[in-house]
PDB file of C-alpha atoms in Angstrom:
ATOM      1  CA  UNK A   1      -6.269   0.180 -18.409  1.00 65.00           C
ATOM      2  CA  UNK A   2      -3.175  -1.049 -16.619  1.00 63.00           C
ATOM      3  CA  UNK A   3      -3.793  -3.564 -13.920  1.00 89.00           C
ATOM      4  CA  UNK A   4      -2.558  -5.689 -11.112  1.00 94.00           C
ATOM      5  CA  UNK A   5      -4.856  -8.675 -10.859  1.00 94.00           C
ATOM      6  CA  UNK A   6      -5.179 -10.919  -7.837  1.00 94.00           C
ATOM      7  CA  UNK A   7      -6.739 -14.259  -8.570  1.00 87.00           C
ATOM      8  CA  UNK A   8      -9.273 -14.350  -5.741  1.00 88.00           C
ATOM      9  CA  UNK A   9     -11.195 -11.699  -3.856  1.00 91.00           C
ATOM     10  CA  UNK A  10     -12.192 -14.011  -0.982  1.00 94.00           C
ATOM     11  CA  UNK A  11     -10.721 -17.317   0.125  1.00 96.00           C
ATOM     12  CA  UNK A  12     -11.546 -19.641   2.988  1.00 97.00           C
ATOM     13  CA  UNK A  13      -8.995 -22.326   3.791  1.00 97.00           C
ATOM     14  CA  UNK A  14      -8.496 -24.877   6.532  1.00 97.00           C
ATOM     15  CA  UNK A  15      -5.630 -24.891   9.001  1.00 97.00           C
ATOM     16  CA  UNK A  16      -2.692 -26.819   7.604  1.00 97.00           C
ATOM     17  CA  UNK A  17      -3.616 -26.383   3.940  1.00 97.00           C
ATOM     18  CA  UNK A  18      -1.088 -25.116   1.428  1.00 97.00           C
ATOM     19  CA  UNK A  19      -2.440 -21.882  -0.035  1.00 97.00           C
ATOM     20  CA  UNK A  20      -1.430 -20.102  -3.231  1.00 97.00           C
ATOM     21  CA  UNK A  21      -2.225 -16.450  -3.826  1.00 97.00           C
ATOM     22  CA  UNK A  22      -1.570 -15.340  -7.374  1.00 96.00           C
ATOM     23  CA  UNK A  23      -0.789 -11.869  -8.674  1.00 97.00           C
ATOM     24  CA  UNK A  24      -0.347 -10.816 -12.292  1.00 97.00           C
ATOM     25  CA  UNK A  25       0.610  -7.372 -13.631  1.00 96.00           C
ATOM     26  CA  UNK A  26       0.546  -6.155 -17.217  1.00 93.00           C
ATOM     27  CA  UNK A  27       2.745  -3.060 -16.896  1.00 89.00           C
ATOM     28  CA  UNK A  28       6.156  -4.663 -17.388  1.00 90.00           C
ATOM     29  CA  UNK A  29       7.120  -3.590 -13.855  1.00 89.00           C
ATOM     30  CA  UNK A  30      10.342  -4.947 -12.438  1.00 89.00           C
ATOM     31  CA  UNK A  31       9.293  -4.829  -8.805  1.00 90.00           C
ATOM     32  CA  UNK A  32       6.513  -6.828  -7.209  1.00 93.00           C
ATOM     33  CA  UNK A  33       5.448  -6.938  -3.578  1.00 94.00           C
ATOM     34  CA  UNK A  34       3.190  -8.826  -1.204  1.00 96.00           C
ATOM     35  CA  UNK A  35       1.719  -7.083   1.818  1.00 95.00           C
ATOM     36  CA  UNK A  36      -0.779  -8.023   4.450  1.00 95.00           C
ATOM     37  CA  UNK A  37      -3.072  -5.535   6.088  1.00 92.00           C
ATOM     38  CA  UNK A  38      -4.458  -5.989   9.580  1.00 90.00           C
ATOM     39  CA  UNK A  39      -6.512  -3.524  11.621  1.00 84.00           C
ATOM     40  CA  UNK A  40      -4.321  -1.046  13.492  1.00 80.00           C
ATOM     41  CA  UNK A  41      -1.103  -2.412  11.958  1.00 84.00           C
ATOM     42  CA  UNK A  42      -1.150  -0.947   8.483  1.00 82.00           C
ATOM     43  CA  UNK A  43       0.444  -2.593   5.489  1.00 89.00           C
ATOM     44  CA  UNK A  44       3.284  -4.936   6.378  1.00 91.00           C
ATOM     45  CA  UNK A  45       5.685  -6.215   3.770  1.00 92.00           C
ATOM     46  CA  UNK A  46       5.944  -9.990   3.495  1.00 96.00           C
ATOM     47  CA  UNK A  47       8.176 -10.530   0.459  1.00 96.00           C
ATOM     48  CA  UNK A  48       9.255  -8.602  -2.602  1.00 93.00           C
ATOM     49  CA  UNK A  49      11.038  -9.255  -5.856  1.00 93.00           C
ATOM     50  CA  UNK A  50      13.184  -7.007  -8.027  1.00 89.00           C
ATOM     51  CA  UNK A  51      13.443  -9.393 -10.951  1.00 89.00           C
ATOM     52  CA  UNK A  52      12.475 -12.785 -12.239  1.00 91.00           C
ATOM     53  CA  UNK A  53      13.600 -15.578  -9.936  1.00 87.00           C
ATOM     54  CA  UNK A  54      14.745 -13.041  -7.353  1.00 90.00           C
ATOM     55  CA  UNK A  55      13.082 -12.678  -3.982  1.00 93.00           C
ATOM     56  CA  UNK A  56      13.784 -10.778  -0.813  1.00 92.00           C
ATOM     57  CA  UNK A  57      12.281 -11.134   2.638  1.00 94.00           C
ATOM     58  CA  UNK A  58      10.254  -8.265   3.923  1.00 91.00           C
ATOM     59  CA  UNK A  59       9.386  -7.503   7.516  1.00 90.00           C
ATOM     60  CA  UNK A  60       7.201 -10.540   8.261  1.00 95.00           C
ATOM     61  CA  UNK A  61       8.241 -13.456   6.006  1.00 96.00           C
ATOM     62  CA  UNK A  62       7.731 -16.250   8.536  1.00 96.00           C
ATOM     63  CA  UNK A  63       5.251 -18.849   7.347  1.00 96.00           C
ATOM     64  CA  UNK A  64       5.332 -17.594   3.759  1.00 97.00           C
ATOM     65  CA  UNK A  65       7.302 -18.200   0.592  1.00 97.00           C
ATOM     66  CA  UNK A  66       7.097 -16.714  -2.892  1.00 97.00           C
ATOM     67  CA  UNK A  67       7.727 -17.623  -6.488  1.00 96.00           C
ATOM     68  CA  UNK A  68       8.496 -15.423  -9.455  1.00 96.00           C
ATOM     69  CA  UNK A  69       9.095 -17.553 -12.542  1.00 94.00           C
ATOM     70  CA  UNK A  70       7.877 -14.903 -14.975  1.00 95.00           C
ATOM     71  CA  UNK A  71       8.175 -11.119 -14.815  1.00 94.00           C
ATOM     72  CA  UNK A  72       4.432 -10.565 -14.745  1.00 96.00           C
ATOM     73  CA  UNK A  73       3.534 -13.111 -12.067  1.00 96.00           C
ATOM     74  CA  UNK A  74       4.347 -13.162  -8.365  1.00 97.00           C
ATOM     75  CA  UNK A  75       2.869 -15.875  -6.191  1.00 97.00           C
ATOM     76  CA  UNK A  76       2.594 -15.921  -2.415  1.00 97.00           C
ATOM     77  CA  UNK A  77       2.557 -19.348  -0.794  1.00 97.00           C
ATOM     78  CA  UNK A  78       1.366 -20.205   2.674  1.00 97.00           C
ATOM     79  CA  UNK A  79       3.105 -23.506   3.285  1.00 94.00           C
ATOM     80  CA  UNK A  80       0.770 -24.595   6.094  1.00 97.00           C
ATOM     81  CA  UNK A  81      -1.992 -22.090   6.717  1.00 97.00           C
ATOM     82  CA  UNK A  82      -2.650 -21.043  10.287  1.00 97.00           C
ATOM     83  CA  UNK A  83      -5.418 -18.966  11.810  1.00 97.00           C
ATOM     84  CA  UNK A  84      -3.026 -16.069  12.492  1.00 96.00           C
ATOM     85  CA  UNK A  85      -2.598 -15.755   8.731  1.00 97.00           C
ATOM     86  CA  UNK A  86      -6.215 -14.657   8.378  1.00 97.00           C
ATOM     87  CA  UNK A  87      -5.810 -11.243   6.791  1.00 96.00           C
ATOM     88  CA  UNK A  88      -6.197  -9.035   3.744  1.00 95.00           C
ATOM     89  CA  UNK A  89      -3.346  -9.682   1.286  1.00 97.00           C
ATOM     90  CA  UNK A  90      -2.370  -6.994  -1.195  1.00 96.00           C
ATOM     91  CA  UNK A  91      -0.114  -7.379  -4.184  1.00 96.00           C
ATOM     92  CA  UNK A  92       1.627  -4.362  -5.733  1.00 93.00           C
ATOM     93  CA  UNK A  93       4.073  -3.639  -8.515  1.00 92.00           C
ATOM     94  CA  UNK A  94       6.294  -0.724  -9.515  1.00 87.00           C
ATOM     95  CA  UNK A  95       9.127   0.364 -11.737  1.00 81.00           C
ATOM     96  CA  UNK A  96      12.629   0.456 -10.283  1.00 70.00           C
ATOM     97  CA  UNK A  97      12.342   3.646  -8.288  1.00 58.00           C
ATOM     98  CA  UNK A  98      15.959   4.754  -8.179  1.00 55.00           C
ATOM     99  CA  UNK A  99      16.351   4.501 -11.925  1.00 51.00           C
ATOM    100  CA  UNK A 100      13.053   5.917 -13.069  1.00 48.00           C
ATOM    101  CA  UNK A 101      12.049   8.363 -10.388  1.00 55.00           C
ATOM    102  CA  UNK A 102       9.624   8.328  -7.502  1.00 59.00           C
ATOM    103  CA  UNK A 103       6.906   6.258  -9.121  1.00 69.00           C
ATOM    104  CA  UNK A 104       4.504   4.725  -6.709  1.00 80.00           C
ATOM    105  CA  UNK A 105       2.912   1.366  -6.538  1.00 87.00           C
ATOM    106  CA  UNK A 106       0.037  -0.029  -8.533  1.00 90.00           C
ATOM    107  CA  UNK A 107      -2.011  -2.252  -6.269  1.00 93.00           C
ATOM    108  CA  UNK A 108      -4.282  -5.199  -6.789  1.00 94.00           C
ATOM    109  CA  UNK A 109      -7.704  -5.159  -5.171  1.00 92.00           C
ATOM    110  CA  UNK A 110      -6.709  -7.568  -2.433  1.00 93.00           C
ATOM    111  CA  UNK A 111      -7.518 -11.096  -1.330  1.00 95.00           C
ATOM    112  CA  UNK A 112      -9.287 -11.531   1.977  1.00 95.00           C
ATOM    113  CA  UNK A 113      -8.109 -14.864   3.329  1.00 97.00           C
ATOM    114  CA  UNK A 114      -9.828 -16.588   6.219  1.00 97.00           C
ATOM    115  CA  UNK A 115      -8.154 -19.621   7.758  1.00 97.00           C
ATOM    116  CA  UNK A 116     -10.494 -21.762   9.848  1.00 97.00           C
TER     117      UNK A 116
ATOM    118  CA  UNK B   1      11.565  -0.947  10.179  1.00 62.00           C
ATOM    119  CA  UNK B   2      10.969   2.795   9.804  1.00 75.00           C
ATOM    120  CA  UNK B   3       8.074   4.319  11.698  1.00 86.00           C
ATOM    121  CA  UNK B   4       5.421   6.154   9.705  1.00 93.00           C
ATOM    122  CA  UNK B   5       2.528   7.450  11.770  1.00 94.00           C
ATOM    123  CA  UNK B   6      -0.815   8.739  10.658  1.00 95.00           C
ATOM    124  CA  UNK B   7      -3.339  10.618  12.718  1.00 95.00           C
ATOM    125  CA  UNK B   8      -6.127  10.459  13.479  1.00 95.00           C
ATOM    126  CA  UNK B   9      -6.783   6.742  13.067  1.00 93.00           C
ATOM    127  CA  UNK B  10     -10.392   7.440  12.113  1.00 94.00           C
ATOM    128  CA  UNK B  11     -12.543  10.433  11.465  1.00 95.00           C
ATOM    129  CA  UNK B  12     -16.259  11.056  10.969  1.00 97.00           C
ATOM    130  CA  UNK B  13     -17.295  14.357   9.385  1.00 97.00           C
ATOM    131  CA  UNK B  14     -20.495  15.841   8.045  1.00 97.00           C
ATOM    132  CA  UNK B  15     -20.915  16.368   4.336  1.00 97.00           C
ATOM    133  CA  UNK B  16     -19.568  19.794   3.438  1.00 97.00           C
ATOM    134  CA  UNK B  17     -17.036  19.931   6.264  1.00 97.00           C
ATOM    135  CA  UNK B  18     -13.379  20.395   5.482  1.00 96.00           C
ATOM    136  CA  UNK B  19     -10.899  18.100   7.136  1.00 96.00           C
ATOM    137  CA  UNK B  20      -7.230  17.301   7.308  1.00 95.00           C
ATOM    138  CA  UNK B  21      -4.978  14.536   8.533  1.00 94.00           C
ATOM    139  CA  UNK B  22      -1.314  14.062   9.187  1.00 97.00           C
ATOM    140  CA  UNK B  23       1.457  11.706   8.142  1.00 97.00           C
ATOM    141  CA  UNK B  24       4.698  11.774  10.169  1.00 97.00           C
ATOM    142  CA  UNK B  25       7.847  10.118   8.887  1.00 95.00           C
ATOM    143  CA  UNK B  26      11.612  10.054   9.496  1.00 92.00           C
ATOM    144  CA  UNK B  27      13.375  13.162   8.218  1.00 86.00           C
ATOM    145  CA  UNK B  28      16.461  11.183   7.140  1.00 87.00           C
ATOM    146  CA  UNK B  29      16.858   9.032   4.001  1.00 86.00           C
ATOM    147  CA  UNK B  30      13.900  10.771   2.418  1.00 89.00           C
ATOM    148  CA  UNK B  31      13.209  10.087  -1.269  1.00 88.00           C
ATOM    149  CA  UNK B  32       9.464  10.594  -1.745  1.00 90.00           C
ATOM    150  CA  UNK B  33       6.171  10.718   0.105  1.00 93.00           C
ATOM    151  CA  UNK B  34       3.078   9.144  -1.416  1.00 93.00           C
ATOM    152  CA  UNK B  35      -0.597   9.443  -0.571  1.00 95.00           C
ATOM    153  CA  UNK B  36      -3.128   6.773  -1.535  1.00 95.00           C
ATOM    154  CA  UNK B  37      -6.889   6.533  -1.218  1.00 95.00           C
ATOM    155  CA  UNK B  38      -8.260   3.066  -0.508  1.00 93.00           C
ATOM    156  CA  UNK B  39     -11.980   2.558  -0.914  1.00 93.00           C
ATOM    157  CA  UNK B  40     -13.614  -0.603   0.333  1.00 86.00           C
ATOM    158  CA  UNK B  41     -13.431  -3.488  -2.158  1.00 83.00           C
ATOM    159  CA  UNK B  42     -11.159  -1.518  -4.479  1.00 89.00           C
ATOM    160  CA  UNK B  43      -7.430  -1.167  -5.071  1.00 90.00           C
ATOM    161  CA  UNK B  44      -5.567   1.627  -3.307  1.00 91.00           C
ATOM    162  CA  UNK B  45      -5.406   4.519  -5.751  1.00 91.00           C
ATOM    163  CA  UNK B  46      -2.453   6.890  -5.972  1.00 90.00           C
ATOM    164  CA  UNK B  47      -3.317  10.485  -5.098  1.00 94.00           C
ATOM    165  CA  UNK B  48      -0.018  12.339  -4.870  1.00 92.00           C
ATOM    166  CA  UNK B  49       3.705  11.834  -4.879  1.00 91.00           C
ATOM    167  CA  UNK B  50       5.883  14.581  -3.443  1.00 92.00           C
ATOM    168  CA  UNK B  51       9.644  14.771  -3.427  1.00 90.00           C
ATOM    169  CA  UNK B  52      10.721  18.297  -2.481  1.00 90.00           C
ATOM    170  CA  UNK B  53      10.447  20.130   0.799  1.00 92.00           C
ATOM    171  CA  UNK B  54       7.608  22.618   0.506  1.00 92.00           C
ATOM    172  CA  UNK B  55       5.851  20.686  -2.278  1.00 91.00           C
ATOM    173  CA  UNK B  56       2.139  21.281  -2.536  1.00 95.00           C
ATOM    174  CA  UNK B  57      -0.116  19.165  -4.725  1.00 95.00           C
ATOM    175  CA  UNK B  58      -3.791  19.564  -5.550  1.00 96.00           C
ATOM    176  CA  UNK B  59      -6.367  17.325  -7.191  1.00 93.00           C
ATOM    177  CA  UNK B  60      -9.866  18.756  -7.171  1.00 95.00           C
ATOM    178  CA  UNK B  61     -10.916  19.280  -3.549  1.00 96.00           C
ATOM    179  CA  UNK B  62      -7.943  17.342  -2.166  1.00 97.00           C
ATOM    180  CA  UNK B  63      -4.543  18.860  -1.567  1.00 97.00           C
ATOM    181  CA  UNK B  64      -1.351  17.874   0.221  1.00 97.00           C
ATOM    182  CA  UNK B  65       1.720  19.589   1.602  1.00 97.00           C
ATOM    183  CA  UNK B  66       5.170  18.288   2.480  1.00 97.00           C
ATOM    184  CA  UNK B  67       7.763  19.276   5.079  1.00 96.00           C
ATOM    185  CA  UNK B  68      10.776  16.988   4.784  1.00 95.00           C
ATOM    186  CA  UNK B  69      12.878  18.870   7.341  1.00 94.00           C
ATOM    187  CA  UNK B  70      10.452  18.181  10.165  1.00 94.00           C
ATOM    188  CA  UNK B  71       9.082  14.971   8.687  1.00 95.00           C
ATOM    189  CA  UNK B  72       5.382  15.514   8.091  1.00 96.00           C
ATOM    190  CA  UNK B  73       2.793  15.811   5.358  1.00 97.00           C
ATOM    191  CA  UNK B  74      -0.779  17.068   5.582  1.00 98.00           C
ATOM    192  CA  UNK B  75      -3.694  15.949   3.443  1.00 98.00           C
ATOM    193  CA  UNK B  76      -6.613  18.355   3.190  1.00 97.00           C
ATOM    194  CA  UNK B  77     -10.104  17.692   1.878  1.00 97.00           C
ATOM    195  CA  UNK B  78     -12.263  20.742   1.244  1.00 97.00           C
ATOM    196  CA  UNK B  79     -16.038  20.354   1.396  1.00 97.00           C
ATOM    197  CA  UNK B  80     -16.069  16.604   2.095  1.00 97.00           C
ATOM    198  CA  UNK B  81     -18.503  14.464   0.107  1.00 97.00           C
ATOM    199  CA  UNK B  82     -19.760  10.946   0.859  1.00 96.00           C
ATOM    200  CA  UNK B  83     -17.651   9.620  -2.020  1.00 95.00           C
ATOM    201  CA  UNK B  84     -14.552  10.796  -0.150  1.00 96.00           C
ATOM    202  CA  UNK B  85     -15.180   8.061   2.440  1.00 97.00           C
ATOM    203  CA  UNK B  86     -12.126   5.818   2.314  1.00 96.00           C
ATOM    204  CA  UNK B  87      -8.911   4.984   4.096  1.00 95.00           C
ATOM    205  CA  UNK B  88      -6.107   7.398   3.273  1.00 96.00           C
ATOM    206  CA  UNK B  89      -2.637   5.868   3.368  1.00 95.00           C
ATOM    207  CA  UNK B  90       0.683   7.624   3.266  1.00 95.00           C
ATOM    208  CA  UNK B  91       3.900   5.894   2.295  1.00 92.00           C
ATOM    209  CA  UNK B  92       7.438   7.080   2.976  1.00 91.00           C
ATOM    210  CA  UNK B  93       9.968   6.036   0.354  1.00 87.00           C
ATOM    211  CA  UNK B  94      13.724   5.749   0.764  1.00 84.00           C
ATOM    212  CA  UNK B  95      14.035   4.994  -2.940  1.00 76.00           C
ATOM    213  CA  UNK B  96      14.430   1.275  -2.351  1.00 72.00           C
ATOM    214  CA  UNK B  97      11.406   0.557  -0.213  1.00 76.00           C
ATOM    215  CA  UNK B  98       8.096   1.962   0.909  1.00 82.00           C
ATOM    216  CA  UNK B  99       7.011   2.216   4.524  1.00 89.00           C
ATOM    217  CA  UNK B 100       3.284   2.639   4.993  1.00 91.00           C
ATOM    218  CA  UNK B 101       1.404   4.342   7.759  1.00 92.00           C
ATOM    219  CA  UNK B 102      -1.583   2.634   9.369  1.00 91.00           C
ATOM    220  CA  UNK B 103      -4.007   4.869   7.514  1.00 93.00           C
ATOM    221  CA  UNK B 104      -6.737   7.328   8.415  1.00 96.00           C
ATOM    222  CA  UNK B 105     -10.262   6.023   7.918  1.00 95.00           C
ATOM    223  CA  UNK B 106     -12.569   8.831   6.821  1.00 97.00           C
ATOM    224  CA  UNK B 107     -16.355   8.539   6.919  1.00 97.00           C
ATOM    225  CA  UNK B 108     -18.378  11.392   5.470  1.00 97.00           C
ATOM    226  CA  UNK B 109     -21.931  11.445   6.795  1.00 96.00           C
ATOM    227  CA  UNK B 110     -24.566  12.722   4.330  1.00 95.00           C
TER     228      UNK B 110
END
């Protein structure tokens, strides 16, 4: 069964801590994405990557960075966690859509992060 | 940022009722429209992907239609069951990027 695995289901961190959220996919997908989901706002794109060592800012990159050293792993980093980063974080991956057709995303099950 | 709207935001129906909800999206730069079902504590699960105006897809009691000229898609659930309770997300694709709606939260009351 193909999967996108997020390392933690729930996390509680203190303000100012550096936080790492890990995502691993086993489908050899080129694209990987990090979203956050907040009530009434839907899924908002933080960062994405089309290839190893490549990264692109999404709609709300402030306060975040990412790392993609290997094709299967995409990490989201909160440099100094703040309470307004309390949210559900979703990782997703996909094939290159233009080349291979309108394939959708495969999602992880999410990490609910609380910053206190 | 492209605007994708879903309505209603939430919905409560009785078991056995049929229901439908709407996804509105820009009619330009259209590549595909996706529907996902997201149950609590699980990953969003792909339901349908539609690419052509007039597309209709069906999976069991759930079906979807697509109108790319006017920029909307409908999701229908016939004879709702408690296991249909979830958030239903649509995503508009330009080919390079997805733009998600805010979702419709469906609760089916036994």
